[in-house]
Amino acid sequence: MWSLTFPVLVLLSGFGLLRDAQAAPMPQELICVPDVVDRTYDLIAITDMDKDAGGSPSDWTWRAVKRKGQLTISGDGEKIAVNWDPSADQNVTTHLNVKGRAMELSDLALFNGHLISPDDKTGMIYQIEGQKAIPWVFLNSGPGNTTNGMKAEWMALKDGQLYVGGHGTEYRAKDGSIVSTDSMWIKIVSADGAVQHKDWTKNYEKIRDAAGFPAPGYLTHEAVQWSKVHHRWFFIPRRHSKKIYDEEADERRGSNKIISADENFDDFYTIDIGALKDRKRGFSAFAFIPGTCDELALGIKSVEFKGTTESYITAFDLMGNIYLEDQRLQGNLKFEGLYIVKK
């Protein structure tokens, strides 16, 4: 075990994380001590099955599938393995729905002692207790004065509060005109469920400009985390394009970008995660691996292509080096939430 004081030129050299890449900027006087022993963590993943989340019409039940797995990581961080147990899959159910749609769960986080997940169709944040989805907080779309539920796509914990965001891009008509900017707003939720509505339009615009995709190009965000170690935001878009949104073309616009921003969204850097091989796959969730000083992460990639769905797990570092190549999760389920159970 050793301590690391930032900034340093080569971080976590025992992990071999940087591999001749320039280190990302780090805050001053921050000490992080990585774990250097082989260890295993439990994993939980949850689905957004869109229209397939509907159960029997007779009992008005909607479901998401919760799957358990294990992550094994070596002490030097060089060897990472993930195994899932589909035989133990559980249906997490609710009767709450909007126009016959529900339980399209898009992320997972542990907040205030509860495992929570947002439904991007109803706008409800659920507490996941076994196979029960217990309604906790309702989020409405945009500035908070709308009657529609928020299409929540990501959650991040920062300073004891829960940040919840959507795709972070304007919704446009086929002629390119802007139909809605609701997804440019985020919500900040306190531990007791109080909700603030924040306009992140300028932040989202800065992110896509920094990555090289100015409007009418776009990024769609489903995988976002705040790192208290680096004191920075990390965005891994599901899609990127320099062209205007097109529903069919969007299925082949998967991204491999990491865009990092400081707390004030004034300083940015962008890194590619490996090579962009299959653009049907795009990141729908990621989580930092405990004990790695927020340098190693697991990510879920989702595929929605011509009516079919697939999911993959991968591991990488913040310099874009890959430690686990895309590994498919069994079945044709679209997983969009990932939680690593800390010991």
Coordinates of N, CA and C in Angstrom, one line a residue, residues 1-2 56 96 135 143 148 164 166 173 203 271 277 299:
M1 N 0.8 -1.2 0.0 CA 0.0 0.0 0.0 C 0.9 1.2 0.0
W2 N 0.6 2.2 -0.8 CA 1.3 3.4 -0.8 C 0.4 4.6 -1.1
S56 N -47.9 -8.7 -18.2 CA -49.2 -9.1 -18.6 C -50.2 -7.9 -18.6
L96 N -47.1 1.3 -11.5 CA -47.1 2.7 -11.8 C -46.7 2.9 -13.3
P135 N -41.7 3.8 -5.1 CA -41.5 5.2 -5.6 C -41.0 6.1 -4.5
P143 N -37.7 22.8 -16.7 CA -37.5 23.7 -15.6 C -38.3 23.4 -14.4
N148 N -45.0 16.6 -17.7 CA -44.3 15.4 -18.2 C -43.2 14.9 -17.3
V164 N -29.2 14.4 -11.4 CA -29.9 13.6 -12.3 C -30.0 14.4 -13.6
G166 N -30.5 14.2 -18.2 CA -31.0 13.5 -19.4 C -30.0 13.5 -20.5
A173 N -36.9 18.7 -34.8 CA -37.7 18.1 -35.8 C -36.9 17.7 -37.0
N203 N -23.5 24.5 -19.9 CA -22.5 23.4 -19.6 C -22.5 22.3 -20.7
I271 N -10.5 12.3 -24.3 CA -9.7 11.1 -24.6 C -10.6 10.0 -25.2
K277 N -14.6 0.7 -32.9 CA -14.7 -0.4 -33.8 C -16.2 -0.7 -34.2
G299 N -17.7 -0.1 -17.6 CA -18.7 0.5 -18.4 C -19.7 -0.5 -19.0

